[in-house]
Short mmCIF file of C-alpha atoms in Angstrom, two decimals:
data_model
loop_
_atom_site.label_atom_id
_atom_site.label_comp_id
_atom_site.label_asym_id
_atom_site.label_seq_id
_atom_site.Cartn_x
_atom_site.Cartn_y
_atom_site.Cartn_z
CA UNK U 13 -0.11 0.16 0.29
CA UNK U 14 1.11 3.34 -0.51
CA UNK U 15 2.63 6.00 2.66
CA UNK U 16 0.34 8.51 3.38
CA UNK U 17 2.41 11.43 4.74
CA UNK U 18 1.14 14.28 6.56
CA UNK U 19 2.77 17.64 8.73
CA UNK U 20 2.11 17.20 12.58
CA UNK U 21 2.91 19.97 14.81
CA UNK U 22 6.14 19.89 16.03
CA UNK U 23 4.41 16.73 18.44
CA UNK U 24 7.16 15.57 19.54
CA UNK U 25 7.05 17.75 22.11
CA UNK U 26 7.60 21.35 20.24
CA UNK U 27 5.98 23.46 17.53
CA UNK U 28 5.18 26.50 15.21
CA UNK U 29 3.68 29.17 15.97
CA UNK U 30 3.11 32.60 15.00
CA UNK U 31 4.05 34.50 11.87
CA UNK U 32 5.30 37.87 13.67
CA UNK U 33 5.77 39.39 17.08
CA UNK U 34 3.27 36.70 18.19
CA UNK U 35 5.92 34.30 17.52
CA UNK U 36 6.79 30.78 19.47
CA UNK U 37 10.96 30.31 17.84
CA UNK U 38 10.39 25.85 16.79
CA UNK U 39 9.08 24.44 13.82
CA UNK U 40 6.79 22.25 12.99
CA UNK U 41 7.83 18.56 12.14
CA UNK U 42 7.15 15.01 9.97
CA UNK U 43 4.92 13.09 10.65
CA UNK U 44 3.73 9.39 8.69
CA UNK U 45 0.99 8.71 9.28
CA UNK U 46 -1.55 6.26 7.67
CA UNK U 47 -1.22 2.95 5.72
CA UNK U 48 2.40 1.79 5.11
CA UNK U 49 4.41 1.12 2.94
CA UNK U 50 5.03 -2.10 0.66
CA UNK U 51 8.80 -2.90 -0.01
CA UNK U 52 9.81 -5.82 -2.61
CA UNK U 53 10.97 -7.51 0.66
CA UNK U 54 7.74 -7.74 2.07
CA UNK U 55 8.21 -5.53 5.02
CA UNK U 56 6.82 -2.07 5.79
CA UNK U 57 8.20 1.31 7.11
CA UNK U 58 7.45 4.44 6.62
CA UNK U 59 5.09 4.72 8.95
CA UNK U 60 4.56 5.25 13.41
CA UNK U 61 4.33 1.78 13.44
CA UNK U 62 7.46 1.44 12.09
CA UNK U 63 9.89 -0.15 14.36
CA UNK U 64 13.25 -1.98 12.66
CA UNK U 65 14.30 1.05 12.23
CA UNK U 66 14.87 2.74 15.74
CA UNK U 67 16.04 6.37 14.97
CA UNK U 68 14.95 9.52 13.08
CA UNK U 69 16.96 12.96 12.68
CA UNK U 70 15.20 15.42 10.95
CA UNK U 71 15.76 19.43 10.03
CA UNK U 72 13.19 21.68 9.48
CA UNK U 73 14.42 25.67 7.92
CA UNK U 74 11.00 28.46 8.56
CA UNK U 75 11.39 31.84 7.89
CA UNK U 76 8.86 35.10 7.94
CA UNK U 77 9.10 38.49 7.39
CA UNK U 78 6.36 40.52 9.39
CA UNK U 79 5.22 44.22 9.03
CA UNK U 80 1.43 43.92 8.70
CA UNK U 81 0.83 46.13 12.51
CA UNK U 82 -2.58 45.07 14.09
CA UNK U 83 -4.63 45.81 17.15
CA UNK U 84 -7.29 43.44 17.93
CA UNK U 85 -8.40 43.10 14.00
CA UNK U 86 -8.09 46.10 12.70
CA UNK U 87 -4.59 46.60 10.31
CA UNK U 88 -2.97 50.08 10.79
CA UNK U 89 -2.38 50.97 7.64
CA UNK U 90 -1.05 54.41 8.63
CA UNK U 91 2.41 52.26 9.41
CA UNK U 92 2.85 51.76 6.05
CA UNK U 93 1.66 56.01 4.48
CA UNK U 94 4.51 57.12 7.14
CA UNK U 95 6.79 54.59 7.49
CA UNK U 96 6.45 53.37 11.01
CA UNK U 97 6.66 50.06 10.16
CA UNK U 98 9.17 47.41 12.17
CA UNK U 99 10.48 44.50 10.14
CA UNK U 100 10.91 41.24 11.95
CA UNK U 101 12.60 38.47 9.97
CA UNK U 102 13.04 35.65 11.16
CA UNK U 103 15.14 31.91 10.71
CA UNK U 104 14.43 29.21 13.06
CA UNK U 105 15.79 25.93 12.25
CA UNK U 106 14.61 22.71 14.49
CA UNK U 107 17.79 19.62 15.02
CA UNK U 108 15.10 16.98 16.35
CA UNK U 109 16.24 13.22 17.27
CA UNK U 110 13.02 10.38 17.74
CA UNK U 111 13.70 7.24 19.22
CA UNK U 112 11.10 4.33 18.50
CA UNK U 113 11.12 2.21 21.83
CA UNK U 114 7.92 -0.22 19.48
CA UNK U 115 5.05 0.32 17.59
CA UNK U 116 3.67 2.50 20.02
CA UNK U 117 6.12 4.51 22.69
CA UNK U 118 8.67 7.09 21.51
CA UNK U 119 11.23 8.76 23.07
CA UNK U 120 12.39 12.50 21.58
CA UNK U 121 14.68 15.71 21.84
CA UNK U 122 14.08 18.66 19.53
CA UNK U 123 17.15 21.66 19.44
CA UNK U 124 15.62 24.95 18.18
CA UNK U 125 18.51 28.04 17.03
CA UNK U 126 16.72 31.37 15.63
CA UNK U 127 18.06 34.02 13.39
CA UNK U 128 16.48 36.68 13.22
CA UNK U 129 16.17 41.23 12.44
CA UNK U 130 14.53 43.85 13.43
CA UNK U 131 14.58 47.26 12.53
CA UNK U 132 13.50 49.23 15.92
CA UNK U 133 12.61 52.97 14.94
CA UNK U 134 12.09 53.44 19.13
CA UNK U 135 13.96 53.56 21.35
CA UNK U 136 16.10 52.05 21.62
CA UNK U 137 16.78 52.11 17.88
CA UNK U 138 18.74 49.88 16.14
CA UNK U 139 19.17 47.05 13.99
CA UNK U 140 19.24 44.51 15.92
CA UNK U 141 20.66 41.03 14.54
CA UNK U 142 20.43 38.06 16.46
CA UNK U 143 20.85 34.74 16.89
CA UNK U 144 21.02 31.01 19.04
CA UNK U 145 19.83 27.72 20.39
CA UNK U 146 16.93 27.94 21.99
CA UNK U 147 15.06 26.32 24.98
CA UNK U 148 15.61 22.84 24.38
CA UNK U 149 12.65 19.90 24.50
CA UNK U 150 12.14 16.42 25.75
CA UNK U 151 9.54 14.20 25.96
CA UNK U 152 7.50 11.32 24.77
CA UNK U 153 4.55 10.32 22.69
CA UNK U 154 2.70 7.22 22.43
CA UNK U 155 0.26 6.22 20.66
CA UNK U 156 -3.13 4.77 22.05
CA UNK U 157 -4.04 2.08 19.99
CA UNK U 158 -1.11 -0.65 18.22
CA UNK U 159 -1.50 -0.51 14.25
CA UNK U 160 -2.62 -0.40 12.06
CA UNK U 161 -5.99 -0.33 13.38
CA UNK U 162 -9.18 -2.72 12.10
CA UNK U 163 -11.22 1.50 11.91
CA UNK U 164 -7.95 3.24 9.57
CA UNK U 165 -7.23 5.97 12.15
CA UNK U 166 -4.83 6.19 15.06
CA UNK U 167 -4.56 8.98 18.27
CA UNK U 168 -1.35 9.87 20.38
CA UNK U 169 -0.78 11.93 23.16
CA UNK U 170 2.46 13.64 23.86
CA UNK U 171 4.35 15.43 27.17
CA UNK U 172 7.74 18.01 26.63
CA UNK U 173 9.96 19.12 29.28
CA UNK U 174 11.12 23.12 28.20
CA UNK U 175 14.04 23.21 29.97
CA UNK U 176 15.33 26.86 30.28
CA UNK U 177 18.77 26.64 27.61
CA UNK U 178 17.70 29.39 25.12
CA UNK U 179 19.76 32.95 25.70
CA UNK U 180 16.57 35.27 26.77
CA UNK U 181 18.52 39.07 27.72
CA UNK U 182 20.48 38.95 24.03
CA UNK U 183 21.13 42.31 23.53
CA UNK U 184 22.28 44.34 19.97
CA UNK U 185 24.17 47.53 19.23
CA UNK U 186 20.83 50.16 19.04
CA UNK U 187 20.82 54.43 19.56
CA UNK U 188 20.36 54.79 23.26
CA UNK U 189 17.84 57.47 25.59
CA UNK U 190 20.68 59.15 26.34
CA UNK U 191 21.79 60.14 22.44
CA UNK U 192 25.08 57.84 22.82
CA UNK U 193 25.28 54.00 20.93
CA UNK U 194 24.95 50.76 23.53
CA UNK U 195 24.01 47.00 23.69
CA UNK U 196 20.83 47.16 24.15
CA UNK U 197 18.15 44.65 25.71
CA UNK U 198 16.65 42.84 22.12
CA UNK U 199 13.01 43.12 21.45
CA UNK U 200 11.20 39.66 22.94
CA UNK U 201 10.75 38.24 19.95
CA UNK U 202 14.32 38.22 18.81
CA UNK U 203 14.78 36.60 22.53
CA UNK U 204 15.62 32.55 21.30
CA UNK U 205 14.93 32.04 24.75
CA UNK U 206 12.17 32.89 27.28
CA UNK U 207 14.85 31.46 31.13
CA UNK U 208 11.25 29.22 32.08
CA UNK U 209 11.03 25.91 32.83
CA UNK U 210 7.80 24.33 31.02
CA UNK U 211 5.79 21.15 29.55
CA UNK U 212 4.09 20.65 26.45
CA UNK U 213 0.55 18.12 26.02
CA UNK U 214 0.65 17.42 22.53
CA UNK U 215 -2.23 15.47 20.88
CA UNK U 216 -2.24 14.05 17.06
CA UNK U 217 -5.19 11.80 15.33
CA UNK U 218 -5.95 10.86 11.50
CA UNK U 219 -8.48 8.96 10.10
CA UNK U 220 -8.48 7.32 6.43
CA UNK U 221 -12.05 8.49 4.97
CA UNK U 222 -13.83 8.50 1.54
CA UNK U 223 -11.93 9.12 -1.70
CA UNK U 224 -8.87 7.50 -0.69
CA UNK U 225 -8.06 10.60 1.73
CA UNK U 226 -7.13 11.21 5.82
CA UNK U 227 -8.06 13.85 7.85
CA UNK U 228 -5.76 14.53 10.50
CA UNK U 229 -5.78 16.54 13.61
CA UNK U 230 -2.44 18.30 15.96
CA UNK U 231 -2.72 20.26 19.37
CA UNK U 232 -0.18 21.18 21.67
CA UNK U 233 0.28 23.54 23.96
CA UNK U 234 2.55 24.98 26.05
CA UNK U 235 2.53 25.91 29.78
CA UNK U 236 5.12 28.44 31.23
CA UNK U 237 4.11 28.51 34.97
CA UNK U 238 6.41 31.04 35.72
CA UNK U 239 5.00 35.09 35.90
CA UNK U 240 8.01 36.59 34.45
CA UNK U 241 12.16 35.83 33.83
CA UNK U 242 13.86 39.91 35.55
CA UNK U 243 14.54 40.18 32.09
CA UNK U 244 14.28 44.65 31.53
CA UNK U 245 12.22 45.82 28.84
CA UNK U 246 12.91 49.01 26.97
CA UNK U 247 9.37 49.73 28.26
CA UNK U 248 8.20 52.95 30.30
CA UNK U 249 4.84 51.72 32.12
CA UNK U 250 6.24 49.91 35.53
CA UNK U 251 3.91 46.83 34.43
CA UNK U 252 6.00 46.08 31.64
CA UNK U 253 9.01 46.32 32.76
CA UNK U 254 9.84 42.45 32.65
CA UNK U 255 9.75 40.45 29.92
CA UNK U 256 6.53 38.38 30.57
CA UNK U 257 6.85 33.61 30.40
CA UNK U 258 4.41 32.66 27.78
CA UNK U 259 2.02 29.91 27.45
CA UNK U 260 2.43 29.04 23.35
CA UNK U 261 -0.57 26.75 21.69
CA UNK U 262 -1.17 25.27 18.18
CA UNK U 263 -3.48 23.69 16.54
CA UNK U 264 -3.69 21.47 12.90
CA UNK U 265 -6.56 19.84 11.21
CA UNK U 266 -7.54 19.34 7.49
CA UNK U 267 -7.51 16.78 5.31
CA UNK U 268 -4.52 15.08 2.18
CA UNK U 269 -4.45 12.60 0.18
CA UNK U 270 -1.49 10.88 -2.20
CA UNK U 271 -1.28 12.55 -5.59
CA UNK U 272 -2.66 9.96 -8.14
CA UNK U 273 0.29 8.00 -10.33
CA UNK U 274 3.20 10.00 -8.34
CA UNK U 275 4.68 7.66 -6.31
CA UNK U 276 5.38 9.16 -2.99
CA UNK U 277 4.64 12.12 -3.12
CA UNK U 278 1.13 13.08 -0.96
CA UNK U 279 -0.74 17.02 -0.95
CA UNK U 280 -2.29 17.96 2.36
CA UNK U 281 -5.27 20.42 3.11
CA UNK U 282 -6.01 22.15 6.12
CA UNK U 283 -6.54 25.25 8.69
CA UNK U 284 -4.11 26.01 11.47
CA UNK U 285 -4.28 28.07 14.41
CA UNK U 286 -1.69 29.39 16.80
CA UNK U 287 -0.96 32.62 19.83
CA UNK U 288 0.12 33.57 22.89
CA UNK U 289 -3.33 33.21 25.24
CA UNK U 290 -3.76 37.12 27.67
CA UNK U 291 -3.80 34.80 30.40
CA UNK U 292 -1.42 31.42 31.05
CA UNK U 293 -3.10 27.95 32.21
CA UNK U 294 -0.48 28.38 35.89
CA UNK U 295 0.63 31.80 37.65
CA UNK U 296 0.60 35.17 36.92
CA UNK U 297 0.53 36.69 33.54
CA UNK U 298 2.40 39.76 33.90
CA UNK U 299 5.14 41.91 32.21
CA UNK U 300 5.09 42.48 28.81
CA UNK U 301 3.26 40.33 26.22
CA UNK U 302 2.30 40.13 22.78
CA UNK U 303 -0.99 37.90 23.42
CA UNK U 304 -3.25 37.06 20.05
CA UNK U 305 -3.58 34.73 17.18
CA UNK U 306 -3.36 33.99 13.40
CA UNK U 307 -5.95 31.93 11.56
CA UNK U 308 -3.98 30.25 7.94
CA UNK U 309 -4.75 28.19 5.72
CA UNK U 310 -2.15 25.40 5.94
CA UNK U 311 -0.71 23.85 2.25
CA UNK U 312 1.23 21.24 2.11
CA UNK U 313 3.64 18.71 0.16
CA UNK U 314 5.42 16.45 1.45
CA UNK U 315 7.46 13.79 -0.32
CA UNK U 316 9.05 10.78 0.54
CA UNK U 317 11.66 8.26 -0.76
CA UNK U 318 13.10 5.05 0.63
CA UNK U 319 13.26 5.87 4.26
CA UNK U 320 13.99 9.93 3.54
CA UNK U 321 11.31 11.88 3.32
CA UNK U 322 10.85 15.76 2.79
CA UNK U 323 8.15 18.06 3.14
CA UNK U 324 7.46 21.39 2.11
CA UNK U 325 3.74 23.61 3.71
CA UNK U 326 3.26 27.20 3.34
CA UNK U 327 0.66 28.34 6.17
CA UNK U 328 -0.83 32.34 4.87
CA UNK U 329 -2.26 34.16 7.39
CA UNK U 330 -7.29 34.88 6.77
CA UNK U 331 -7.12 36.57 10.36
CA UNK U 332 -4.86 38.17 12.99
CA UNK U 333 -5.81 39.54 16.22
CA UNK U 334 -3.22 41.55 18.69
CA UNK U 335 -4.72 40.88 21.61
CA UNK U 336 -5.18 43.35 24.80
CA UNK U 337 -2.67 42.22 27.48
CA UNK U 338 -2.41 42.11 31.29
CA UNK U 339 -0.89 45.70 31.38
CA UNK U 340 -3.06 46.64 28.47
CA UNK U 341 -5.88 46.13 30.28
CA UNK U 342 -4.81 47.92 33.64
CA UNK U 343 -4.51 50.91 32.03
CA UNK U 344 -6.85 50.61 29.93
CA UNK U 345 -4.18 50.06 26.73
CA UNK U 346 -4.62 48.24 23.55
CA UNK U 347 -0.32 47.95 22.48
CA UNK U 348 -0.33 46.58 19.05
CA UNK U 349 1.84 43.51 17.09
CA UNK U 350 3.27 42.94 13.66
CA UNK U 351 2.71 39.44 11.45
CA UNK U 352 3.99 38.02 8.37
CA UNK U 353 1.47 37.21 5.75
CA UNK U 354 2.97 33.80 5.42
CA UNK U 355 5.38 31.83 6.48
CA UNK U 356 7.35 29.38 4.28
CA UNK U 357 8.17 25.31 6.42
CA UNK U 358 10.71 23.26 4.79
CA UNK U 359 12.04 20.21 6.67
CA UNK U 360 14.32 16.88 5.68
CA UNK U 361 13.71 13.88 8.11
CA UNK U 362 15.82 10.23 7.69
CA UNK U 363 14.71 7.13 9.62
CA UNK U 364 17.49 5.35 9.85
#
């Protein structure tokens, strides 16, 4: 049978969020789901139940440029006219290692790396160039049923522990308020890490449906119980003196199908919602954050050859909403955030 490979969030334990200032610094990974492919020897490979080749390595790359400013769901088009847009370009890489203990249980480690530039037009002014390793996540995932199942589907539950390995107070050269040039803390969106321990809960599921299509769902939530990370911002409001340590979430769902007459090629189409909540699930939500969400259409293709899989995905934003933060609500204000129109995500995985 032909392999059906679908995109998943880095489920395994990390995930991709945010096209702009509302951003996490991890990518989405490739996840094989559905019927396996028979080789000439009669063996199977490429599915989530393949435990003959226990180790897989994946490298992902995500790139986007944010420049459209929003307050709530209203675009601040005057920023482009006045030339006051903040342009934030980021390349986010992720290296993931997965070990299959058996057909149902797997363990994983993911290491994100961020490289980005930001032209900040307010004090401290400057073009910030930041690069560094982000917060490493180690985790485990279990499929609830041993595959292949009679009903043509399965559900997985995952857990991850986020380690505070990333730099959360990276600096750049900027024009300071006293008129001199010096080092200043980069914007929160540019920080590779958040300086806090956290944990993730995730789930993914698939079900073979009509017309040789497969329905899929992925969801993940990063829980950060810590309030702030004691990293000073450059903001004047007392309630925004320190950077907030935020929860983050991602949900995806859609349909996928093998492309007829092209061995190993599959296409997916669905929707996704990702963002940062106003208030965290646990603990306080003080300090500076840009809460909000992005809803996108989510087309993608995957190509599988032997034990290797290549993925290309291009989520395109159709709704952007910068919500009011806790400090905003306290003073009756509503900050803005910059969003991108789309992101480009590419990844390659190899099963050894």
